[in-house]
Tab-separated table of C-alpha atoms in Angstrom:
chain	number	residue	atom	x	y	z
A	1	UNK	CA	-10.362	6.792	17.309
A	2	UNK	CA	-10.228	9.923	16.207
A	3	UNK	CA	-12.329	12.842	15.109
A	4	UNK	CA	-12.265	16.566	12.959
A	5	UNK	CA	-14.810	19.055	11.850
A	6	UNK	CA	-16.621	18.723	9.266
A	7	UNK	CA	-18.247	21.180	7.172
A	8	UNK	CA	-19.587	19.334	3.871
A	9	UNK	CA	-22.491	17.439	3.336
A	10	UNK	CA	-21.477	14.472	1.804
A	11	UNK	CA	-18.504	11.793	2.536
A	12	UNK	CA	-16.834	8.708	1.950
A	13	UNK	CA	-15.395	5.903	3.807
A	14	UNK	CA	-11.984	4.523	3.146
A	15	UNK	CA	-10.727	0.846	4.386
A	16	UNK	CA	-7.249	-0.946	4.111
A	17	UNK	CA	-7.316	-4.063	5.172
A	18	UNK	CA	-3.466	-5.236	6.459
A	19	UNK	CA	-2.330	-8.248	7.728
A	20	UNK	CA	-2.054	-7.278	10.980
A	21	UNK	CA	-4.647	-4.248	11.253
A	22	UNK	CA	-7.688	-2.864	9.256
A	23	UNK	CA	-7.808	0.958	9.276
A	24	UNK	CA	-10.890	2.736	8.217
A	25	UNK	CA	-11.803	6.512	7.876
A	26	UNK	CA	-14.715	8.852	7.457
A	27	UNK	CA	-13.200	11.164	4.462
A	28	UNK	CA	-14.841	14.491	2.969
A	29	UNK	CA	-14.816	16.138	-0.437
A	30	UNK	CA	-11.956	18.458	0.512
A	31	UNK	CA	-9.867	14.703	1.257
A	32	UNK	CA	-10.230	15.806	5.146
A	33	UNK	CA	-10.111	12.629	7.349
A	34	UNK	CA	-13.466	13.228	9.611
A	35	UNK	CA	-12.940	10.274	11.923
A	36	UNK	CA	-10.600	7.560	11.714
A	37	UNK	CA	-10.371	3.920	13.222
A	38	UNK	CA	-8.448	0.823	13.783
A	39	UNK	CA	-8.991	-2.866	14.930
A	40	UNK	CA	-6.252	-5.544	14.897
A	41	UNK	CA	-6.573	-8.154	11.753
A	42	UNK	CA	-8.665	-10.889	13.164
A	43	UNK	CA	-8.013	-14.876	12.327
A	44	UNK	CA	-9.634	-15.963	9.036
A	45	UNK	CA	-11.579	-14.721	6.261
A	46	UNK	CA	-15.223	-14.426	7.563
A	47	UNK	CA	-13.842	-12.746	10.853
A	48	UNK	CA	-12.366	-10.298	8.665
A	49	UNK	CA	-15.493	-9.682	6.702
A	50	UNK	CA	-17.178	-9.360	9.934
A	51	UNK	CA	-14.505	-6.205	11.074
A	52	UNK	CA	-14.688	-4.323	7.916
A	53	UNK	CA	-18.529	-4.273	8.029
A	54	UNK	CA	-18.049	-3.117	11.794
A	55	UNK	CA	-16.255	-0.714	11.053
A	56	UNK	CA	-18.006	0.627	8.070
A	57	UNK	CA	-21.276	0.361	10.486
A	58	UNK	CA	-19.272	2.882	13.038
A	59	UNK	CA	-18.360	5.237	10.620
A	60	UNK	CA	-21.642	5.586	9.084
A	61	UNK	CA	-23.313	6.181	12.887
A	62	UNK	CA	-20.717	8.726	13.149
A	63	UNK	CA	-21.609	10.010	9.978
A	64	UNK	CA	-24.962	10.549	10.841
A	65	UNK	CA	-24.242	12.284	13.875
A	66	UNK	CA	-22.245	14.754	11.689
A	67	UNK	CA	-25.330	15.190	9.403
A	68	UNK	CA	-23.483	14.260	6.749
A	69	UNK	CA	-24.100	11.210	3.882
A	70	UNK	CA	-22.131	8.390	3.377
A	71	UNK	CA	-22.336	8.421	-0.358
A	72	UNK	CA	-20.052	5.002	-1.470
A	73	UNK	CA	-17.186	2.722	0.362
A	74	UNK	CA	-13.224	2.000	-1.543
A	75	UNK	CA	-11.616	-0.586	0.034
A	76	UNK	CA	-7.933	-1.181	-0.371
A	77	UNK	CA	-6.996	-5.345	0.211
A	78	UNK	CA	-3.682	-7.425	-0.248
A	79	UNK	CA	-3.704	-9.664	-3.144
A	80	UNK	CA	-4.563	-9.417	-6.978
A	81	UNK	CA	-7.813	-8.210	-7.093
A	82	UNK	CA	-10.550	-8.184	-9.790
A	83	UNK	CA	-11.443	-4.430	-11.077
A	84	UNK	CA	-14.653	-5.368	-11.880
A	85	UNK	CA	-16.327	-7.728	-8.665
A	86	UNK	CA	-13.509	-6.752	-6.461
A	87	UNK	CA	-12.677	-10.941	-6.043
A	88	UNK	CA	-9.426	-11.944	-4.683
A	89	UNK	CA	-7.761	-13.912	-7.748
A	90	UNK	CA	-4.632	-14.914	-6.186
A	91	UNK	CA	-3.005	-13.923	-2.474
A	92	UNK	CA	-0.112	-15.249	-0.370
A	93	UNK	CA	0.024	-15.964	3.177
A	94	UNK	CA	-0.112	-12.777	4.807
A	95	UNK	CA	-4.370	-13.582	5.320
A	96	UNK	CA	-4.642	-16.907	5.135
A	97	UNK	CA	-7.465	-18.624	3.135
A	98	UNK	CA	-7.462	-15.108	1.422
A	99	UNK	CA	-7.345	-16.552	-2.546
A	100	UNK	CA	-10.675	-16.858	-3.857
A	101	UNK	CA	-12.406	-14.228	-1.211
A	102	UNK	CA	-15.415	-12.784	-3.332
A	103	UNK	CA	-14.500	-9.391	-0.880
A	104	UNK	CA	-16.375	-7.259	-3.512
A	105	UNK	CA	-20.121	-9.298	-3.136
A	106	UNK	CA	-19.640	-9.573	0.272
A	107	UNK	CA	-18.744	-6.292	1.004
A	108	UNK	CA	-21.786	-5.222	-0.603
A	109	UNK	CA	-24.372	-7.054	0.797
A	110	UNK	CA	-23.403	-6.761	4.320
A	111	UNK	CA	-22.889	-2.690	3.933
A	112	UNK	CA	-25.199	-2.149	1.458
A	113	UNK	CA	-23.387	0.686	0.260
A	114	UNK	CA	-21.694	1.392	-3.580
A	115	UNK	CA	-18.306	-0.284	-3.065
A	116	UNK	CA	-15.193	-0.100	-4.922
A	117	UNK	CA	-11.773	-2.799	-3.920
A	118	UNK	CA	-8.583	-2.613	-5.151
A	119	UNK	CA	-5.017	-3.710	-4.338
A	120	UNK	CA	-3.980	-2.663	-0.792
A	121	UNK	CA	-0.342	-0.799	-2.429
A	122	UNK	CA	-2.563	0.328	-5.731
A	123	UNK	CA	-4.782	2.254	-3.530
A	124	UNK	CA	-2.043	3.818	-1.267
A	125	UNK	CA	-0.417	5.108	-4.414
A	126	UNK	CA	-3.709	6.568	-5.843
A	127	UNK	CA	-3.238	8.641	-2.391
A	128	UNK	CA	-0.028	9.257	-2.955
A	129	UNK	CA	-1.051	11.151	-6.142
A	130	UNK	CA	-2.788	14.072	-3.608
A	131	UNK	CA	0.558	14.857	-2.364
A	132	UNK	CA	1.733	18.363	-3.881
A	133	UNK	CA	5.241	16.926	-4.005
A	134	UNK	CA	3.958	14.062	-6.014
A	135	UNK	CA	0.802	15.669	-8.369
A	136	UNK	CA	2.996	17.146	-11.067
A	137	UNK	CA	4.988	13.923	-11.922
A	138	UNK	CA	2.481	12.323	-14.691
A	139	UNK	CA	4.621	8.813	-14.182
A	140	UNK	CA	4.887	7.531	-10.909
A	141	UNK	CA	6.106	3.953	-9.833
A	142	UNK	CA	4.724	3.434	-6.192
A	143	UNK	CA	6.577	1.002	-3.642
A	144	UNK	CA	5.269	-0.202	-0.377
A	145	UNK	CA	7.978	-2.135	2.133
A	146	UNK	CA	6.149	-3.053	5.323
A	147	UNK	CA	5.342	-6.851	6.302
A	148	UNK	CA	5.684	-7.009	2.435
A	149	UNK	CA	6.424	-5.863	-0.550
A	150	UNK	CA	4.144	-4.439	-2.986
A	151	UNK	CA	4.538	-1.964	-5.931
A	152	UNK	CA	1.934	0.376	-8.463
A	153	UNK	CA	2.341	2.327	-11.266
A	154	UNK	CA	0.088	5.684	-11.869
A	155	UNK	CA	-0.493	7.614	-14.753
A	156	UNK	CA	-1.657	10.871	-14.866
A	157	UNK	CA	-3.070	9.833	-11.118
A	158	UNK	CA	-4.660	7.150	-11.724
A	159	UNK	CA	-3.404	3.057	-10.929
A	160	UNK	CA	-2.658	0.983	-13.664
A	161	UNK	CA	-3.763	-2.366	-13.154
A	162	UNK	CA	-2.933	-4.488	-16.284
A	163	UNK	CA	-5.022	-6.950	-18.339
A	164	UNK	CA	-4.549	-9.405	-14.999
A	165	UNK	CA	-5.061	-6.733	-12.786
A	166	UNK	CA	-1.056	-7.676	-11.341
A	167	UNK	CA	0.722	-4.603	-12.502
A	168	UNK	CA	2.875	-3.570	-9.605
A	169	UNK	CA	3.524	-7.114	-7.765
A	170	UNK	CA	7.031	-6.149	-7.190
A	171	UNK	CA	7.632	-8.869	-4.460
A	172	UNK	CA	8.285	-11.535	-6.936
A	173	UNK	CA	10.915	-9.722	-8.415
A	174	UNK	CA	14.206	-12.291	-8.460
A	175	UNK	CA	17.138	-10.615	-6.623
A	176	UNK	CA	20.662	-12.109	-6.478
A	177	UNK	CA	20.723	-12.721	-2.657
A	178	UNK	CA	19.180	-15.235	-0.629
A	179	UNK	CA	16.589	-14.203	2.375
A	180	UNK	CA	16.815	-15.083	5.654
A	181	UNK	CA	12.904	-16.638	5.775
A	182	UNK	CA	10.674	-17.379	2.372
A	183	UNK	CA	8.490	-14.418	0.564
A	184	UNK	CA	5.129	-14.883	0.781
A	185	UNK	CA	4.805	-16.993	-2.261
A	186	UNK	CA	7.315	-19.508	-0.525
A	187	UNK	CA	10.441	-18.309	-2.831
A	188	UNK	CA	14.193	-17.425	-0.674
A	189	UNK	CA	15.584	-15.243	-3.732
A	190	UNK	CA	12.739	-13.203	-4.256
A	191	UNK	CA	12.584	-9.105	-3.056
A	192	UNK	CA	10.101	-9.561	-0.455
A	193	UNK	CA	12.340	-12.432	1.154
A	194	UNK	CA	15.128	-9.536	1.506
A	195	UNK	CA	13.813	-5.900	2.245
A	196	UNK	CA	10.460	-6.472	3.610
A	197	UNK	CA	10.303	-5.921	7.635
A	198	UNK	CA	10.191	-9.973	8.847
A	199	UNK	CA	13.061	-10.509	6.076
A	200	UNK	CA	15.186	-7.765	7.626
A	201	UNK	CA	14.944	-9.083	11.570
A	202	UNK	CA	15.255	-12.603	10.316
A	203	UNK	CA	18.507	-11.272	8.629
A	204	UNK	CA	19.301	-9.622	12.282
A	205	UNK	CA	18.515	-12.767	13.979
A	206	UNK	CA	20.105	-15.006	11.257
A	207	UNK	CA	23.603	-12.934	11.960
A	208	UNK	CA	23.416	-12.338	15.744
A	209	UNK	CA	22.123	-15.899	16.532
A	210	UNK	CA	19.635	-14.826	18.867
A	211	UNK	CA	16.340	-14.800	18.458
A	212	UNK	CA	14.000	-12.792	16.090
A	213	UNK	CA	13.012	-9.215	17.526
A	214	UNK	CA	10.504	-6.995	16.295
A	215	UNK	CA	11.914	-4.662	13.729
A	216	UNK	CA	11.454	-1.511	15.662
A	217	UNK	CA	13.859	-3.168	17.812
A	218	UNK	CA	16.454	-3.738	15.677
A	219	UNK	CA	16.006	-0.043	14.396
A	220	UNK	CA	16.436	1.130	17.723
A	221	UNK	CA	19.565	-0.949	18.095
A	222	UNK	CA	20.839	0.090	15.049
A	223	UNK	CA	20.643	4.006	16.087
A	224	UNK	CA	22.550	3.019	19.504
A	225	UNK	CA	25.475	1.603	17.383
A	226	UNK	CA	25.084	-1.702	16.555
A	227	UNK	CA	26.938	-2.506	13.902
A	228	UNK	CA	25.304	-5.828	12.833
A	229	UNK	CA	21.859	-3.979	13.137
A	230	UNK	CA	22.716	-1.393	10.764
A	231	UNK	CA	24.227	-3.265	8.256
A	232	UNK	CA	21.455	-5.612	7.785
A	233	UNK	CA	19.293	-2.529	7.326
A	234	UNK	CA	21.022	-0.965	4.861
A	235	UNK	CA	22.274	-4.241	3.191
A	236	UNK	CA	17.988	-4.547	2.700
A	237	UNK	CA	18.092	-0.707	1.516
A	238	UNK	CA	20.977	-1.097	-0.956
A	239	UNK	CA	18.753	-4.224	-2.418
A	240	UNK	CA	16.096	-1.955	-2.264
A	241	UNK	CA	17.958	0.434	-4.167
A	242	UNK	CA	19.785	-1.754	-7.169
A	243	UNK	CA	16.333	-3.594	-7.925
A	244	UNK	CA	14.740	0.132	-8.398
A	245	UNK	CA	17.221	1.413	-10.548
A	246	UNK	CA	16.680	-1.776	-13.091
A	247	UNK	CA	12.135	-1.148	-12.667
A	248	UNK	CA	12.850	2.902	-13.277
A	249	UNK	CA	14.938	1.790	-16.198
A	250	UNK	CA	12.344	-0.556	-17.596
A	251	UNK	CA	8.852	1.831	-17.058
A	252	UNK	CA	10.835	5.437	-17.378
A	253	UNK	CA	8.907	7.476	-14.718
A	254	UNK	CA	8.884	10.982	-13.272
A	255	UNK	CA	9.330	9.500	-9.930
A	256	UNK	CA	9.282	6.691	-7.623
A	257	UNK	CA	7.350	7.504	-4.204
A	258	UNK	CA	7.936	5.102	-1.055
A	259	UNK	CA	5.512	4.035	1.330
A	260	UNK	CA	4.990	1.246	4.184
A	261	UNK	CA	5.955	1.084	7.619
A	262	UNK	CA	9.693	0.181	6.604
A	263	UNK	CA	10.348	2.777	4.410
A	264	UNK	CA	8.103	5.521	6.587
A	265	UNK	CA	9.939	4.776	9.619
A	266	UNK	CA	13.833	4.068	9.262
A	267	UNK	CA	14.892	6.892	7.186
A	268	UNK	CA	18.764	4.823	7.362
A	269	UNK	CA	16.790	2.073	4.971
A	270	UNK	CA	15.345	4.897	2.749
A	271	UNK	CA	18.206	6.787	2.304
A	272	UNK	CA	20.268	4.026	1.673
A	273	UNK	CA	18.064	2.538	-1.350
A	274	UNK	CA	18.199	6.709	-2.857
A	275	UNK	CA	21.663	6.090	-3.196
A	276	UNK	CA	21.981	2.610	-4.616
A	277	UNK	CA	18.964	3.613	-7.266
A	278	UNK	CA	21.049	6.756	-8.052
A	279	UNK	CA	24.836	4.772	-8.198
A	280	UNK	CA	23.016	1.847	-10.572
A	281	UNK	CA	20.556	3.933	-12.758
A	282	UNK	CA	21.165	4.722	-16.061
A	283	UNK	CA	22.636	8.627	-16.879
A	284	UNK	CA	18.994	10.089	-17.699
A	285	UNK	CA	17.674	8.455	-14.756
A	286	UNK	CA	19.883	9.540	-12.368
A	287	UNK	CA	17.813	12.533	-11.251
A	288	UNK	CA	14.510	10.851	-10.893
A	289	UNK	CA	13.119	11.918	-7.308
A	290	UNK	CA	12.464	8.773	-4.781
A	291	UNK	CA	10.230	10.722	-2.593
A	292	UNK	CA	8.057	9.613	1.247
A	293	UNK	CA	4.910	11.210	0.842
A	294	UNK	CA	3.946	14.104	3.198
A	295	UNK	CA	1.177	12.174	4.447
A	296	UNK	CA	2.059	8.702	5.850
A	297	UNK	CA	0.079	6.284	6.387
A	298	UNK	CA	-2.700	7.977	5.716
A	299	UNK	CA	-2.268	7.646	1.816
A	300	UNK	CA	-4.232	4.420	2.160
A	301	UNK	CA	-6.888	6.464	3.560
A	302	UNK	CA	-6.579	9.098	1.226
A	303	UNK	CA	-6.690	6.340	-1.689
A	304	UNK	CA	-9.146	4.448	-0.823
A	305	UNK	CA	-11.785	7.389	-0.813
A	306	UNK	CA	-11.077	8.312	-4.364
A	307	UNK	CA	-11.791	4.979	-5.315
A	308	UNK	CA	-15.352	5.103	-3.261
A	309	UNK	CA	-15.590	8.478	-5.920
A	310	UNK	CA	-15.016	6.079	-8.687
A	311	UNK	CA	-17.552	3.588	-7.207
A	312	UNK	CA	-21.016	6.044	-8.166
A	313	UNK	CA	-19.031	8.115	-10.850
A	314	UNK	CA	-22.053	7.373	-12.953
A	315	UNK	CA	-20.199	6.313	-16.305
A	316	UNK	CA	-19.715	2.676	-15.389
A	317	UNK	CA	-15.785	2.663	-14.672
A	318	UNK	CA	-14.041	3.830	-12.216
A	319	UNK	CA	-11.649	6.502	-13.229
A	320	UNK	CA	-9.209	5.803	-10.112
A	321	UNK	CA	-7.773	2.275	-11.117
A	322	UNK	CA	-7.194	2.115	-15.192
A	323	UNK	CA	-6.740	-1.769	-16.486
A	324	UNK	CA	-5.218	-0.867	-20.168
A	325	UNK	CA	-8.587	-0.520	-21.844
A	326	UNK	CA	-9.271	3.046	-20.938
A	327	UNK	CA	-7.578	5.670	-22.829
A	328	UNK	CA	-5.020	8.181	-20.505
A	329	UNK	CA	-6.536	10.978	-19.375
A	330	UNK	CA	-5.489	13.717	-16.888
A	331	UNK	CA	-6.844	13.807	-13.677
């Protein structure tokens, strides 16, 4: 855990929920992170539940020490999640027993704070938007590459969900490879099955024969010259790349911004799938920016508390996440 200043009265706390960790924060008005925590993903649904409230119940203690008030909650979770209860619709197997979660109700009544949830990647890229690399592109397409794969679109700031709240589920995507272990969903050919982390050391594994290492091992065998190690990595980057160049062509943005622990940490991946977007974009689109946000991980964070703004913005929406039915507006 750990801990900064603070010097406002009033703060938020921010939760992303992961497959194999749940981080949580204490954030201020001036999007400072007062305090911030971790505990590994636990086994099952209500265990889960059970962590997040912990956690919210630390932060709020801590809160009070700092004489400050915990004024709402955001919650960033994995899956396709309702904008209005904050339900899980639909999830694969990253949390098992996940589809159907009512994470929004729950949440609620065991916190009994003003909550907001939204898609784990939708809520990174609403942090993403606080960047000052990032804020003056109006049209952003957001991609996450960690266990997964998971993608958002923001407008003037703000995440676009959809009318099915599934805007941005970029694993699906079909790709014309086959991956070394099944997506999520249980599909070979789709993106997820080929650039996400377990796809790229099953690849390593797959080609070597041995058996599957953690990815920061293969990165680190990649750097001391194994050849097999780095081209699985960027074979998963130029995939990466080719299957951007065809989304920037179909939703024209300013920019694409990466995220997840992939794309954060094995700048050989990231650079590789600049290039391939660059070689297969069209002429106009050749210049778009793929950018790795200044801030890391802590985007989630970052996210996570503007949607906890949106929670008790008092007009009965939350300005953070737009479904369609809101007009544009600039944030």
């Amino acid at each position: 855990m750990t801990d900064a200043n603070a010097s406002g009265r009033g703060a938020w706390i921010a939760v992303d929920i992961g497959g194999t960790k749940i981080a949580a924060g204490l954030v201020d008005d001036a999007d400072r992170i007062l305090r911030r925590t971790r505990v590994a993903t636990p086994a099952g649904t209500p265990a889960v539940l059970a962590a997040v409230a912990g956690l919210v119940d630390d932060l709020r203690r801590h809160a009070d020490r700092l004489g400050v008030t915990v004024r709402a909650a955001g919650v960033g979770a994995p899956g396709v999640i309702d904008p209005a209860t904050g339900a899980v619709r639909s999830a694969t197997d990253i949390l098992p027993g996940w589809a159907g979660t009512p994470l929004g109700d729950e949440l609620r009544h065991r916190t009994g704070l003003p909550l907001a949830v939204a898609n784990d990647v939708r809520v990174a890229a609403i942090g993403t938007a606080r960047d000052p690399a990032v804020a003056p592109h109006r049209e952003v397409l957001h991609v996450s590459i960690g266990t997964g794969v998971g993608g958002a679109l923001l407008r003037h700031g703000a995440a676009w969900s959809g009318p099915h709240a599934s805007s941005g589920e970029l694993a699906h995507l079909l790709v014309p490879a086959r991956g070394a272990m099944p997506c999520g969903c249980g599909r070979h050919d789709h993106l997820e099955a080929v650039v996400a982390g377990p796809a790229i050391a099953a690849a390593y594994a797959e080609h070597t024969g041995g058996g599957v290492l953690p990815l920061t091992e293969v990165a680190a065998r990649m750097r001391a010259g194994d050849r097999v190690a780095d081209a699985v990595i960027r074979a998963a980057g130029q995939l990466l790349g080719r299957a951007l160049a065809g989304l920037v062509a179909a939703v024209d943005v300013d920019a694409v911004t990466l995220g997840g622990g992939v794309a954060l940490n094995i700048a050989e991946f990231t650079d590789t799938a600049r290039e391939a977007l660059r070689a297969e974009a069209l002429p106009p689109l050749r210049s778009v920016p793929v950018l790795v946000p200044a801030a890391g991980v802590d985007v989630a964070l970052l996210g996570a508390a503007r949607l906890a703004r949106g929670a008790v913005a008092g007009n009965g929406r939350n300005d953070a996440v737009n479904d369609g039915t809101l007009a544009q507006e600039q944030v």
